PDB file of C-alpha atoms in Angstrom:
ATOM      1  CA  MET A1282     237.984  32.404 152.728  1.00  0.00           C
ATOM      2  CA  LYS A1283     239.608  35.706 153.532  1.00  0.00           C
ATOM      3  CA  LYS A1284     237.421  38.754 153.756  1.00  0.00           C
ATOM      4  CA  ILE A1285     238.180  41.410 151.104  1.00  0.00           C
ATOM      5  CA  ALA A1286     238.974  44.916 152.174  1.00  0.00           C
ATOM      6  CA  LEU A1287     239.269  47.960 149.898  1.00  0.00           C
ATOM      7  CA  VAL A1288     240.933  51.190 151.016  1.00  0.00           C
ATOM      8  CA  THR A1289     240.579  54.351 148.857  1.00  0.00           C
ATOM      9  CA  GLY A1290     243.590  56.555 148.872  1.00  0.00           C
ATOM     10  CA  GLY A1291     245.322  53.539 150.326  1.00  0.00           C
ATOM     11  CA  THR A1292     248.896  53.839 149.064  1.00  0.00           C
ATOM     12  CA  ARG A1293     250.197  56.856 150.988  1.00  0.00           C
ATOM     13  CA  GLY A1294     249.861  58.590 154.349  1.00  0.00           C
ATOM     14  CA  ILE A1295     247.208  57.377 156.754  1.00  0.00           C
ATOM     15  CA  GLY A1296     245.658  55.233 153.951  1.00  0.00           C
ATOM     16  CA  SER A1297     248.920  53.369 153.534  1.00  0.00           C
ATOM     17  CA  GLY A1298     249.035  52.554 157.248  1.00  0.00           C
ATOM     18  CA  ILE A1299     245.416  51.370 157.183  1.00  0.00           C
ATOM     19  CA  THR A1300     246.011  49.137 154.127  1.00  0.00           C
ATOM     20  CA  LYS A1301     249.143  47.573 155.699  1.00  0.00           C
ATOM     21  CA  ALA A1302     247.339  46.979 158.995  1.00  0.00           C
ATOM     22  CA  LEU A1303     244.407  45.213 157.317  1.00  0.00           C
ATOM     23  CA  HIS A1304     246.869  43.115 155.285  1.00  0.00           C
ATOM     24  CA  SER A1305     248.772  42.152 158.445  1.00  0.00           C
ATOM     25  CA  ALA A1306     245.494  41.224 160.139  1.00  0.00           C
ATOM     26  CA  GLY A1307     244.810  38.608 157.461  1.00  0.00           C
ATOM     27  CA  TYR A1308     242.416  40.397 155.168  1.00  0.00           C
ATOM     28  CA  SER A1309     242.730  40.215 151.376  1.00  0.00           C
ATOM     29  CA  VAL A1310     243.383  43.869 150.658  1.00  0.00           C
ATOM     30  CA  ALA A1311     243.294  46.155 147.676  1.00  0.00           C
ATOM     31  CA  ALA A1312     244.471  49.771 147.661  1.00  0.00           C
ATOM     32  CA  ASN A1313     243.000  52.456 145.432  1.00  0.00           C
ATOM     33  CA  TYR A1314     244.883  55.519 144.266  1.00  0.00           C
ATOM     34  CA  ASN A1315     244.265  58.216 141.694  1.00  0.00           C
ATOM     35  CA  SER A1316     247.228  59.925 140.053  1.00  0.00           C
ATOM     36  CA  ASP A1317     250.423  59.200 142.010  1.00  0.00           C
ATOM     37  CA  SER A1318     251.525  56.097 140.133  1.00  0.00           C
ATOM     38  CA  THR A1319     255.144  56.304 141.358  1.00  0.00           C
ATOM     39  CA  THR A1320     254.152  56.128 145.008  1.00  0.00           C
ATOM     40  CA  ALA A1321     251.599  53.380 144.262  1.00  0.00           C
ATOM     41  CA  ALA A1322     254.167  51.268 142.408  1.00  0.00           C
ATOM     42  CA  LYS A1323     256.633  51.642 145.264  1.00  0.00           C
ATOM     43  CA  PHE A1324     253.921  50.700 147.735  1.00  0.00           C
ATOM     44  CA  HIS A1325     253.016  47.563 145.763  1.00  0.00           C
ATOM     45  CA  GLU A1326     256.647  46.600 145.396  1.00  0.00           C
ATOM     46  CA  GLU A1327     257.256  46.883 149.140  1.00  0.00           C
ATOM     47  CA  THR A1328     254.038  45.237 150.317  1.00  0.00           C
ATOM     48  CA  GLY A1329     252.814  42.947 147.585  1.00  0.00           C
ATOM     49  CA  ILE A1330     249.351  44.479 148.029  1.00  0.00           C
ATOM     50  CA  PRO A1331     247.505  44.999 144.694  1.00  0.00           C
ATOM     51  CA  VAL A1332     246.871  48.586 143.724  1.00  0.00           C
ATOM     52  CA  PHE A1333     244.171  49.950 141.448  1.00  0.00           C
ATOM     53  CA  SER A1334     243.902  53.429 139.919  1.00  0.00           C
ATOM     54  CA  TRP A1335     240.617  55.329 139.509  1.00  0.00           C
ATOM     55  CA  ASP A1336     239.097  58.690 140.458  1.00  0.00           C
ATOM     56  CA  VAL A1337     236.735  58.141 143.374  1.00  0.00           C
ATOM     57  CA  SER A1338     234.842  61.319 142.527  1.00  0.00           C
ATOM     58  CA  ASP A1339     233.679  59.675 139.313  1.00  0.00           C
ATOM     59  CA  TYR A1340     230.822  57.180 139.940  1.00  0.00           C
ATOM     60  CA  GLU A1341     231.342  55.166 136.731  1.00  0.00           C
ATOM     61  CA  ALA A1342     235.057  54.955 137.422  1.00  0.00           C
ATOM     62  CA  CYS A1343     234.205  53.555 140.866  1.00  0.00           C
ATOM     63  CA  GLU A1344     231.955  50.917 139.306  1.00  0.00           C
ATOM     64  CA  ARG A1345     234.708  49.856 136.942  1.00  0.00           C
ATOM     65  CA  GLY A1346     237.380  49.907 139.694  1.00  0.00           C
ATOM     66  CA  VAL A1347     235.393  47.851 142.176  1.00  0.00           C
ATOM     67  CA  THR A1348     234.671  45.342 139.411  1.00  0.00           C
ATOM     68  CA  GLN A1349     238.375  44.998 138.752  1.00  0.00           C
ATOM     69  CA  VAL A1350     239.102  44.535 142.454  1.00  0.00           C
ATOM     70  CA  CYS A1351     236.450  41.881 142.838  1.00  0.00           C
ATOM     71  CA  GLU A1352     237.628  39.987 139.752  1.00  0.00           C
ATOM     72  CA  GLN A1353     241.287  40.029 140.823  1.00  0.00           C
ATOM     73  CA  LEU A1354     240.635  39.149 144.504  1.00  0.00           C
ATOM     74  CA  GLY A1355     237.934  36.650 143.755  1.00  0.00           C
ATOM     75  CA  GLY A1356     234.933  37.858 145.673  1.00  0.00           C
ATOM     76  CA  THR A1357     232.974  41.014 146.640  1.00  0.00           C
ATOM     77  CA  VAL A1358     234.112  43.758 148.982  1.00  0.00           C
ATOM     78  CA  ASP A1359     233.383  42.993 152.654  1.00  0.00           C
ATOM     79  CA  ILE A1360     235.177  46.003 154.192  1.00  0.00           C
ATOM     80  CA  LEU A1361     235.283  49.421 152.555  1.00  0.00           C
ATOM     81  CA  VAL A1362     237.415  52.179 154.001  1.00  0.00           C
ATOM     82  CA  ASN A1363     236.565  55.518 152.418  1.00  0.00           C
ATOM     83  CA  ASN A1364     239.864  57.274 153.091  1.00  0.00           C
ATOM     84  CA  ALA A1365     240.628  59.266 149.917  1.00  0.00           C
ATOM     85  CA  GLY A1366     240.708  62.998 150.461  1.00  0.00           C
ATOM     86  CA  ILE A1367     242.347  66.287 149.496  1.00  0.00           C
ATOM     87  CA  THR A1368     242.652  69.841 150.840  1.00  0.00           C
ATOM     88  CA  ARG A1369     242.325  73.041 148.849  1.00  0.00           C
ATOM     89  CA  ASP A1370     242.420  75.597 151.619  1.00  0.00           C
ATOM     90  CA  SER A1371     241.192  79.187 151.224  1.00  0.00           C
ATOM     91  CA  MET A1372     239.160  81.693 153.210  1.00  0.00           C
ATOM     92  CA  LEU A1373     235.636  81.607 151.858  1.00  0.00           C
ATOM     93  CA  HIS A1374     235.610  85.206 150.607  1.00  0.00           C
ATOM     94  CA  LYS A1375     238.597  84.340 148.414  1.00  0.00           C
ATOM     95  CA  MET A1376     237.598  80.731 147.507  1.00  0.00           C
ATOM     96  CA  ASP A1377     237.131  79.957 143.843  1.00  0.00           C
ATOM     97  CA  VAL A1378     234.167  77.758 143.174  1.00  0.00           C
ATOM     98  CA  SER A1379     236.455  75.158 141.675  1.00  0.00           C
ATOM     99  CA  LEU A1380     238.197  74.715 145.049  1.00  0.00           C
ATOM    100  CA  TRP A1381     234.840  74.104 146.707  1.00  0.00           C
ATOM    101  CA  ALA A1382     233.684  71.609 144.042  1.00  0.00           C
ATOM    102  CA  LYS A1383     236.961  69.653 143.934  1.00  0.00           C
ATOM    103  CA  VAL A1384     237.020  69.050 147.718  1.00  0.00           C
ATOM    104  CA  ILE A1385     233.294  68.176 147.935  1.00  0.00           C
ATOM    105  CA  ASN A1386     233.544  65.842 144.988  1.00  0.00           C
ATOM    106  CA  THR A1387     236.684  64.079 146.162  1.00  0.00           C
ATOM    107  CA  ASN A1388     236.062  63.999 149.926  1.00  0.00           C
ATOM    108  CA  LEU A1389     232.259  63.633 150.165  1.00  0.00           C
ATOM    109  CA  ASN A1390     230.690  62.571 146.840  1.00  0.00           C
ATOM    110  CA  SER A1391     233.303  59.764 146.698  1.00  0.00           C
ATOM    111  CA  VAL A1392     231.854  58.301 149.898  1.00  0.00           C
ATOM    112  CA  PHE A1393     228.469  58.057 148.219  1.00  0.00           C
ATOM    113  CA  ASN A1394     230.041  56.654 145.022  1.00  0.00           C
ATOM    114  CA  MET A1395     232.009  53.935 146.681  1.00  0.00           C
ATOM    115  CA  SER A1396     229.376  52.982 149.225  1.00  0.00           C
ATOM    116  CA  ARG A1397     226.665  52.824 146.584  1.00  0.00           C
ATOM    117  CA  VAL A1398     228.696  50.510 144.475  1.00  0.00           C
ATOM    118  CA  VAL A1399     229.599  47.985 147.197  1.00  0.00           C
ATOM    119  CA  ILE A1400     226.527  47.934 149.380  1.00  0.00           C
ATOM    120  CA  PRO A1401     224.197  45.810 147.236  1.00  0.00           C
ATOM    121  CA  ALA A1402     226.506  42.825 147.581  1.00  0.00           C
ATOM    122  CA  MET A1403     226.957  43.479 151.297  1.00  0.00           C
ATOM    123  CA  ARG A1404     223.147  43.470 151.761  1.00  0.00           C
ATOM    124  CA  GLU A1405     222.867  40.207 149.816  1.00  0.00           C
ATOM    125  CA  LYS A1406     225.581  38.609 151.963  1.00  0.00           C
ATOM    126  CA  LYS A1407     224.180  40.160 155.120  1.00  0.00           C
ATOM    127  CA  PHE A1408     227.670  41.301 156.101  1.00  0.00           C
ATOM    128  CA  GLY A1409     229.624  44.454 155.516  1.00  0.00           C
ATOM    129  CA  ARG A1410     231.835  47.086 157.161  1.00  0.00           C
ATOM    130  CA  ILE A1411     231.898  50.629 155.841  1.00  0.00           C
ATOM    131  CA  ILE A1412     234.402  52.876 157.633  1.00  0.00           C
ATOM    132  CA  ASN A1413     234.448  56.566 156.565  1.00  0.00           C
ATOM    133  CA  MET A1414     237.352  58.849 157.412  1.00  0.00           C
ATOM    134  CA  SER A1415     236.115  62.190 158.717  1.00  0.00           C
ATOM    135  CA  SER A1416     238.372  64.672 160.603  1.00  0.00           C
ATOM    136  CA  VAL A1417     238.547  66.689 163.756  1.00  0.00           C
ATOM    137  CA  ASN A1418     237.930  69.667 161.467  1.00  0.00           C
ATOM    138  CA  GLY A1419     234.709  68.129 160.414  1.00  0.00           C
ATOM    139  CA  VAL A1420     233.671  67.999 164.087  1.00  0.00           C
ATOM    140  CA  LYS A1421     234.841  71.479 165.150  1.00  0.00           C
ATOM    141  CA  GLY A1422     235.312  73.432 161.921  1.00  0.00           C
ATOM    142  CA  GLN A1423     238.499  75.174 160.796  1.00  0.00           C
ATOM    143  CA  ALA A1424     239.098  78.624 159.430  1.00  0.00           C
ATOM    144  CA  GLY A1425     240.282  78.480 155.839  1.00  0.00           C
ATOM    145  CA  GLN A1426     238.655  75.083 155.366  1.00  0.00           C
ATOM    146  CA  THR A1427     234.951  75.679 154.763  1.00  0.00           C
ATOM    147  CA  ASN A1428     235.095  73.200 151.859  1.00  0.00           C
ATOM    148  CA  TYR A1429     237.052  70.544 153.823  1.00  0.00           C
ATOM    149  CA  SER A1430     235.085  70.978 157.040  1.00  0.00           C
ATOM    150  CA  ALA A1431     231.805  70.777 155.212  1.00  0.00           C
ATOM    151  CA  ALA A1432     232.817  67.611 153.425  1.00  0.00           C
ATOM    152  CA  LYS A1433     234.131  65.923 156.557  1.00  0.00           C
ATOM    153  CA  SER A1434     231.052  66.980 158.581  1.00  0.00           C
ATOM    154  CA  GLY A1435     228.823  65.669 155.797  1.00  0.00           C
ATOM    155  CA  ILE A1436     230.564  62.304 156.100  1.00  0.00           C
ATOM    156  CA  ILE A1437     229.375  62.090 159.680  1.00  0.00           C
ATOM    157  CA  GLY A1438     225.738  62.680 158.688  1.00  0.00           C
ATOM    158  CA  PHE A1439     226.062  60.216 155.848  1.00  0.00           C
ATOM    159  CA  THR A1440     227.486  57.651 158.228  1.00  0.00           C
ATOM    160  CA  LYS A1441     224.633  57.982 160.692  1.00  0.00           C
ATOM    161  CA  ALA A1442     221.938  57.733 158.020  1.00  0.00           C
ATOM    162  CA  LEU A1443     223.464  54.757 156.239  1.00  0.00           C
ATOM    163  CA  ALA A1444     224.019  52.965 159.544  1.00  0.00           C
ATOM    164  CA  LEU A1445     220.239  53.196 160.237  1.00  0.00           C
ATOM    165  CA  GLU A1446     219.467  51.847 156.787  1.00  0.00           C
ATOM    166  CA  SER A1447     221.910  48.957 157.044  1.00  0.00           C
ATOM    167  CA  ALA A1448     221.856  47.668 160.656  1.00  0.00           C
ATOM    168  CA  ASN A1449     219.311  44.947 160.044  1.00  0.00           C
ATOM    169  CA  LYS A1450     221.370  43.636 157.086  1.00  0.00           C
ATOM    170  CA  GLY A1451     224.461  42.823 159.104  1.00  0.00           C
ATOM    171  CA  ILE A1452     226.283  45.931 157.865  1.00  0.00           C
ATOM    172  CA  THR A1453     227.904  48.451 160.183  1.00  0.00           C
ATOM    173  CA  VAL A1454     228.718  51.957 159.060  1.00  0.00           C
ATOM    174  CA  ASN A1455     231.052  54.055 161.192  1.00  0.00           C
ATOM    175  CA  ALA A1456     233.278  57.080 160.882  1.00  0.00           C
ATOM    176  CA  ILE A1457     236.720  57.907 162.312  1.00  0.00           C
ATOM    177  CA  ALA A1458     237.639  61.528 162.943  1.00  0.00           C
ATOM    178  CA  PRO A1459     241.428  61.737 163.305  1.00  0.00           C
ATOM    179  CA  GLY A1460     243.047  64.706 164.995  1.00  0.00           C
ATOM    180  CA  TYR A1461     246.508  65.896 164.016  1.00  0.00           C
ATOM    181  CA  ILE A1462     248.489  62.850 162.895  1.00  0.00           C
ATOM    182  CA  SER A1463     252.207  62.639 162.051  1.00  0.00           C
ATOM    183  CA  THR A1464     252.457  62.188 158.291  1.00  0.00           C
ATOM    184  CA  ASP A1465     254.736  63.500 155.528  1.00  0.00           C
ATOM    185  CA  MET A1466     252.298  66.430 155.202  1.00  0.00           C
ATOM    186  CA  THR A1467     252.325  67.429 158.891  1.00  0.00           C
ATOM    187  CA  ASP A1468     256.083  66.804 159.136  1.00  0.00           C
ATOM    188  CA  ALA A1469     256.474  69.674 156.699  1.00  0.00           C
ATOM    189  CA  ILE A1470     254.810  72.162 159.060  1.00  0.00           C
ATOM    190  CA  ARG A1471     257.153  74.678 160.572  1.00  0.00           C
ATOM    191  CA  ASP A1472     258.280  73.716 164.074  1.00  0.00           C
ATOM    192  CA  ASP A1473     256.881  76.871 165.707  1.00  0.00           C
ATOM    193  CA  ILE A1474     253.474  76.215 164.156  1.00  0.00           C
ATOM    194  CA  LYS A1475     253.652  72.543 165.257  1.00  0.00           C
ATOM    195  CA  ALA A1476     254.347  73.665 168.784  1.00  0.00           C
ATOM    196  CA  LYS A1477     251.233  75.867 168.825  1.00  0.00           C
ATOM    197  CA  ILE A1478     249.112  72.961 167.553  1.00  0.00           C
ATOM    198  CA  VAL A1479     250.485  70.648 170.212  1.00  0.00           C
ATOM    199  CA  GLU A1480     249.458  73.140 172.845  1.00  0.00           C
ATOM    200  CA  THR A1481     245.768  72.499 171.862  1.00  0.00           C
ATOM    201  CA  ILE A1482     246.166  68.683 172.191  1.00  0.00           C
ATOM    202  CA  PRO A1483     245.676  67.430 175.781  1.00  0.00           C
ATOM    203  CA  SER A1484     247.854  64.360 175.081  1.00  0.00           C
ATOM    204  CA  GLY A1485     250.683  66.771 174.208  1.00  0.00           C
ATOM    205  CA  ARG A1486     251.627  65.198 170.880  1.00  0.00           C
ATOM    206  CA  PHE A1487     250.575  64.449 167.342  1.00  0.00           C
ATOM    207  CA  GLY A1488     248.952  61.088 166.816  1.00  0.00           C
ATOM    208  CA  ARG A1489     250.496  58.158 164.964  1.00  0.00           C
ATOM    209  CA  ILE A1490     249.218  56.518 161.797  1.00  0.00           C
ATOM    210  CA  GLU A1491     249.116  53.130 163.468  1.00  0.00           C
ATOM    211  CA  GLU A1492     246.690  54.528 166.061  1.00  0.00           C
ATOM    212  CA  ILE A1493     244.224  55.386 163.281  1.00  0.00           C
ATOM    213  CA  ALA A1494     244.769  51.981 161.670  1.00  0.00           C
ATOM    214  CA  HIS A1495     244.042  50.324 165.041  1.00  0.00           C
ATOM    215  CA  GLY A1496     240.682  52.085 165.079  1.00  0.00           C
ATOM    216  CA  VAL A1497     239.898  50.733 161.614  1.00  0.00           C
ATOM    217  CA  LEU A1498     240.802  47.245 162.671  1.00  0.00           C
ATOM    218  CA  PHE A1499     238.441  47.485 165.661  1.00  0.00           C
ATOM    219  CA  LEU A1500     235.542  48.707 163.480  1.00  0.00           C
ATOM    220  CA  ALA A1501     236.241  46.099 160.742  1.00  0.00           C
ATOM    221  CA  ASP A1502     236.270  43.167 163.158  1.00  0.00           C
ATOM    222  CA  GLU A1503     233.365  40.706 163.119  1.00  0.00           C
ATOM    223  CA  LYS A1504     233.108  41.101 166.899  1.00  0.00           C
ATOM    224  CA  SER A1505     232.224  44.796 166.397  1.00  0.00           C
ATOM    225  CA  SER A1506     228.850  43.957 164.888  1.00  0.00           C
ATOM    226  CA  PHE A1507     226.949  45.967 167.592  1.00  0.00           C
ATOM    227  CA  VAL A1508     228.967  49.147 166.890  1.00  0.00           C
ATOM    228  CA  THR A1509     227.330  51.255 164.143  1.00  0.00           C
ATOM    229  CA  GLY A1510     226.619  54.853 163.407  1.00  0.00           C
ATOM    230  CA  ILE A1511     229.386  56.218 165.619  1.00  0.00           C
ATOM    231  CA  THR A1512     232.180  58.682 165.033  1.00  0.00           C
ATOM    232  CA  LEU A1513     235.359  57.466 166.672  1.00  0.00           C
ATOM    233  CA  ASN A1514     237.353  60.543 167.675  1.00  0.00           C
ATOM    234  CA  ILE A1515     241.064  59.689 167.666  1.00  0.00           C
ATOM    235  CA  ASN A1516     242.483  63.048 168.567  1.00  0.00           C
ATOM    236  CA  GLY A1517     244.317  62.919 171.871  1.00  0.00           C
ATOM    237  CA  GLY A1518     241.430  64.572 173.710  1.00  0.00           C
ATOM    238  CA  GLN A1519     241.303  67.574 171.463  1.00  0.00           C
ATOM    239  CA  TYR A1520     237.941  69.493 171.262  1.00  0.00           C
ATOM    240  CA  LEU A1521     235.921  66.920 173.204  1.00  0.00           C
TER     241      LEU A1521
END
C-alpha cells in the first residue's frame, strides 16, 4: 500500500514542486491550499493530485481537513510536509500587531496544528515523517522580517523538540531551510536587487524548486530513519 503524504501550501511555488516530486516518487499525495482556488484547480487538472482547502492556522479546520484527506486517500498520513507560509514584511517600529499575528499564526502555529493532528496515528503505526519548511531568514534573521524570521526560527526549535519526543516511535522530524529559490515571487524582484542577492550566495545563483523537493524526498525516505532533529540548509553555501 502506498504511503500517504500531505503537503500544506502544496499547489503553488515550492509547495507545488514538493507535491509533484512526492507524487512522481510513488506516494499517494494530497495538497492543501487556503484561498487560491483558481491555482489549486489548475494544479489538480494538470497533475491529477487531489487538493483540499482549509486554513492551517485554524486547529479545528486542520482536524476536519486531515479527516477528509484520510477518508479520500484511504489511510492515515505517513508523511507531513508543513510548507504553508506567508510574508507580511515591515520594520518592527512600524509593524501593526495584526501583521505579527497573521505571520506567526500561519507560519508557526500551523506547524503545531498539523503535527498535533497527524502524530497520534503515526505513533500508533510506529512510522512517520514530519518535514517542516523553515528558511535561511529563520537561521540568520532579516531586517523587515521580525515576524517571519521569528516564525521560521521557532520552527527549528519545534522540530528539535518533537524529534526528541518521537524518535523511539519510528517518527523522524526534520526541517529544511531554503535560501533564495527561483519562484514566481522571486522572479518579480528587480534585476539589480537580484544581482545584489546573488553576490551573497557562494554558489552564484538562486536555487531551484526541484533542489528543495529533492531534500524532502531524502528526508521522507524510509532509509532516512536515522536522520532526525536536523535542519537541512539548502542555500548554496549562504550564511554557513
